């Protein structure tokens, strides 16, 4: 029987995941996701194509695409963190200069589900309009 991780260990796992992501260590971040993990983004797919649930392979493709848009990485400022049972809630903010010089500055609320030392699910609430405007412009400039 596998014992559940402590709440502090779950929070540390999530903080480490966000740190790996922020510094472009995507392989290390992806290794923290369970093989059957899923990632959810808000919105309606007809307005925000990334909306809904994505499997790990899709997340991996999205991270690779982000790497091209974020030549200097992305600063992720972690705010309040709350852990209960297998969930870790995180308030965060990001800042980055995109490949086209545009400032990307978003605010988030993440809900991570952690089991057996791995991240099994992520729900990422963010400003989808800002994503479309900033990242769409950066993709067009490449």
mmCIF file of C-alpha atoms in Angstrom:
data_model
loop_
_atom_site.group_PDB
_atom_site.id
_atom_site.type_symbol
_atom_site.label_atom_id
_atom_site.label_comp_id
_atom_site.label_asym_id
_atom_site.label_seq_id
_atom_site.Cartn_x
_atom_site.Cartn_y
_atom_site.Cartn_z
ATOM 1 C CA UNK A 1 0.000 0.000 0.000
ATOM 2 C CA UNK A 2 1.336 3.432 -0.992
ATOM 3 C CA UNK A 3 0.948 6.040 1.718
ATOM 4 C CA UNK A 4 -0.363 9.443 0.615
ATOM 5 C CA UNK A 5 2.155 12.253 0.464
ATOM 6 C CA UNK A 6 1.995 14.929 3.103
ATOM 7 C CA UNK A 7 0.334 18.218 2.266
ATOM 8 C CA UNK A 8 3.724 19.944 2.463
ATOM 9 C CA UNK A 9 5.212 17.388 0.045
ATOM 10 C CA UNK A 10 2.327 17.964 -2.380
ATOM 11 C CA UNK A 11 2.885 21.725 -2.218
ATOM 12 C CA UNK A 12 6.629 21.255 -2.742
ATOM 13 C CA UNK A 13 5.957 19.037 -5.793
ATOM 14 C CA UNK A 14 3.703 21.679 -7.336
ATOM 15 C CA UNK A 15 6.149 24.497 -6.552
ATOM 16 C CA UNK A 16 8.977 22.458 -8.140
ATOM 17 C CA UNK A 17 6.821 21.760 -11.192
ATOM 18 C CA UNK A 18 6.118 25.479 -11.680
ATOM 19 C CA UNK A 19 9.816 26.270 -11.182
ATOM 20 C CA UNK A 20 10.844 23.727 -13.839
ATOM 21 C CA UNK A 21 8.235 25.149 -16.218
ATOM 22 C CA UNK A 22 9.310 28.748 -15.587
ATOM 23 C CA UNK A 23 12.948 27.965 -16.296
ATOM 24 C CA UNK A 24 12.280 26.000 -19.471
ATOM 25 C CA UNK A 25 13.110 22.627 -17.941
ATOM 26 C CA UNK A 26 10.132 21.056 -19.661
ATOM 27 C CA UNK A 27 11.482 17.498 -19.538
ATOM 28 C CA UNK A 28 11.753 17.733 -15.752
ATOM 29 C CA UNK A 29 8.277 19.284 -15.516
ATOM 30 C CA UNK A 30 6.764 16.605 -17.759
ATOM 31 C CA UNK A 31 8.386 13.859 -15.676
ATOM 32 C CA UNK A 32 6.342 15.118 -12.710
ATOM 33 C CA UNK A 33 3.090 14.450 -14.576
ATOM 34 C CA UNK A 34 1.557 10.987 -14.330
ATOM 35 C CA UNK A 35 1.403 9.107 -17.656
ATOM 36 C CA UNK A 36 -2.404 9.416 -17.677
ATOM 37 C CA UNK A 37 -2.449 13.033 -16.464
ATOM 38 C CA UNK A 38 -4.840 15.595 -17.902
ATOM 39 C CA UNK A 39 -4.763 19.402 -18.119
ATOM 40 C CA UNK A 40 -7.851 21.602 -18.365
ATOM 41 C CA UNK A 41 -8.193 25.172 -19.650
ATOM 42 C CA UNK A 42 -11.368 27.283 -19.446
ATOM 43 C CA UNK A 43 -13.437 28.595 -22.298
ATOM 44 C CA UNK A 44 -15.266 27.380 -25.340
ATOM 45 C CA UNK A 45 -13.176 25.631 -28.008
ATOM 46 C CA UNK A 46 -14.749 27.704 -30.804
ATOM 47 C CA UNK A 47 -13.421 30.871 -29.083
ATOM 48 C CA UNK A 48 -10.304 29.494 -27.374
ATOM 49 C CA UNK A 49 -9.039 26.397 -29.225
ATOM 50 C CA UNK A 50 -7.038 25.081 -26.246
ATOM 51 C CA UNK A 51 -10.136 24.992 -24.002
ATOM 52 C CA UNK A 52 -11.144 21.759 -22.335
ATOM 53 C CA UNK A 53 -9.202 18.697 -21.241
ATOM 54 C CA UNK A 54 -5.900 17.686 -22.850
ATOM 55 C CA UNK A 55 -3.880 14.517 -22.338
ATOM 56 C CA UNK A 56 -0.180 14.454 -21.464
ATOM 57 C CA UNK A 57 0.940 14.143 -25.093
ATOM 58 C CA UNK A 58 -1.009 17.279 -26.008
ATOM 59 C CA UNK A 59 0.450 19.122 -23.014
ATOM 60 C CA UNK A 60 3.925 18.093 -24.168
ATOM 61 C CA UNK A 61 3.272 19.529 -27.664
ATOM 62 C CA UNK A 62 1.938 22.776 -26.168
ATOM 63 C CA UNK A 63 4.989 23.155 -23.929
ATOM 64 C CA UNK A 64 7.307 22.644 -26.916
ATOM 65 C CA UNK A 65 5.408 25.352 -28.821
ATOM 66 C CA UNK A 66 5.653 27.682 -25.823
ATOM 67 C CA UNK A 67 9.409 27.212 -25.697
ATOM 68 C CA UNK A 68 9.658 28.825 -29.145
ATOM 69 C CA UNK A 69 7.556 31.804 -28.021
ATOM 70 C CA UNK A 70 9.422 32.376 -24.729
ATOM 71 C CA UNK A 71 13.105 32.792 -25.646
ATOM 72 C CA UNK A 72 13.947 34.164 -22.173
ATOM 73 C CA UNK A 73 11.673 31.840 -20.187
ATOM 74 C CA UNK A 74 8.767 32.995 -18.088
ATOM 75 C CA UNK A 75 8.721 34.352 -14.571
ATOM 76 C CA UNK A 76 6.082 32.669 -12.441
ATOM 77 C CA UNK A 77 5.341 34.376 -9.163
ATOM 78 C CA UNK A 78 3.636 31.932 -6.832
ATOM 79 C CA UNK A 79 1.254 33.538 -4.379
ATOM 80 C CA UNK A 80 -1.033 31.788 -1.927
ATOM 81 C CA UNK A 81 -0.947 27.998 -1.877
ATOM 82 C CA UNK A 82 -3.500 25.812 -0.145
ATOM 83 C CA UNK A 83 -3.410 22.028 0.156
ATOM 84 C CA UNK A 84 -6.119 19.634 1.246
ATOM 85 C CA UNK A 85 -6.433 15.894 0.628
ATOM 86 C CA UNK A 86 -4.908 15.296 -2.836
ATOM 87 C CA UNK A 87 -5.439 18.870 -4.088
ATOM 88 C CA UNK A 88 -3.156 21.889 -4.189
ATOM 89 C CA UNK A 89 -4.632 25.284 -5.100
ATOM 90 C CA UNK A 90 -2.228 27.974 -6.306
ATOM 91 C CA UNK A 91 -2.630 31.656 -7.063
ATOM 92 C CA UNK A 92 0.089 32.799 -9.452
ATOM 93 C CA UNK A 93 1.122 35.479 -11.876
ATOM 94 C CA UNK A 94 3.413 35.272 -14.893
ATOM 95 C CA UNK A 95 5.533 37.746 -16.795
ATOM 96 C CA UNK A 96 7.538 37.151 -19.941
ATOM 97 C CA UNK A 97 8.773 38.876 -23.040
ATOM 98 C CA UNK A 98 7.580 36.972 -26.084
ATOM 99 C CA UNK A 99 9.643 36.331 -29.201
ATOM 100 C CA UNK A 100 8.049 39.394 -30.870
ATOM 101 C CA UNK A 101 8.832 41.685 -27.901
ATOM 102 C CA UNK A 102 5.261 41.681 -26.530
ATOM 103 C CA UNK A 103 4.833 41.522 -22.769
ATOM 104 C CA UNK A 104 2.918 38.471 -21.597
ATOM 105 C CA UNK A 105 1.501 39.071 -18.133
ATOM 106 C CA UNK A 106 -1.218 36.726 -16.926
ATOM 107 C CA UNK A 107 -2.842 35.797 -13.632
ATOM 108 C CA UNK A 108 -3.836 32.260 -12.692
ATOM 109 C CA UNK A 109 -5.582 30.019 -10.310
ATOM 110 C CA UNK A 110 -4.376 26.428 -10.609
ATOM 111 C CA UNK A 111 -5.884 23.359 -9.045
ATOM 112 C CA UNK A 112 -3.459 20.426 -9.031
ATOM 113 C CA UNK A 113 -4.445 16.870 -8.123
ATOM 114 C CA UNK A 114 -1.473 14.962 -6.711
ATOM 115 C CA UNK A 115 -1.323 11.221 -6.097
ATOM 116 C CA UNK A 116 1.619 8.936 -5.382
ATOM 117 C CA UNK A 117 4.152 11.721 -5.912
ATOM 118 C CA UNK A 118 2.903 12.687 -9.357
ATOM 119 C CA UNK A 119 0.555 15.326 -10.764
ATOM 120 C CA UNK A 120 -2.551 13.616 -12.153
ATOM 121 C CA UNK A 121 -4.675 16.599 -13.133
ATOM 122 C CA UNK A 122 -4.352 20.349 -13.533
ATOM 123 C CA UNK A 123 -7.124 22.892 -13.916
ATOM 124 C CA UNK A 124 -5.635 26.205 -15.040
ATOM 125 C CA UNK A 125 -7.850 29.277 -14.800
ATOM 126 C CA UNK A 126 -6.362 32.258 -16.653
ATOM 127 C CA UNK A 127 -7.219 35.241 -18.843
ATOM 128 C CA UNK A 128 -7.918 33.474 -22.135
ATOM 129 C CA UNK A 129 -8.388 36.752 -24.053
ATOM 130 C CA UNK A 130 -4.886 37.837 -23.063
ATOM 131 C CA UNK A 131 -3.517 34.456 -24.181
ATOM 132 C CA UNK A 132 -5.190 34.785 -27.591
ATOM 133 C CA UNK A 133 -4.043 38.379 -28.108
ATOM 134 C CA UNK A 134 -0.464 38.022 -26.871
ATOM 135 C CA UNK A 135 0.423 34.514 -28.050
ATOM 136 C CA UNK A 136 -1.500 34.830 -31.317
ATOM 137 C CA UNK A 137 0.540 37.908 -32.182
ATOM 138 C CA UNK A 138 3.795 36.206 -31.242
ATOM 139 C CA UNK A 139 2.974 33.148 -33.364
ATOM 140 C CA UNK A 140 2.126 35.364 -36.346
ATOM 141 C CA UNK A 141 5.453 37.209 -36.063
ATOM 142 C CA UNK A 142 7.568 34.052 -36.242
#
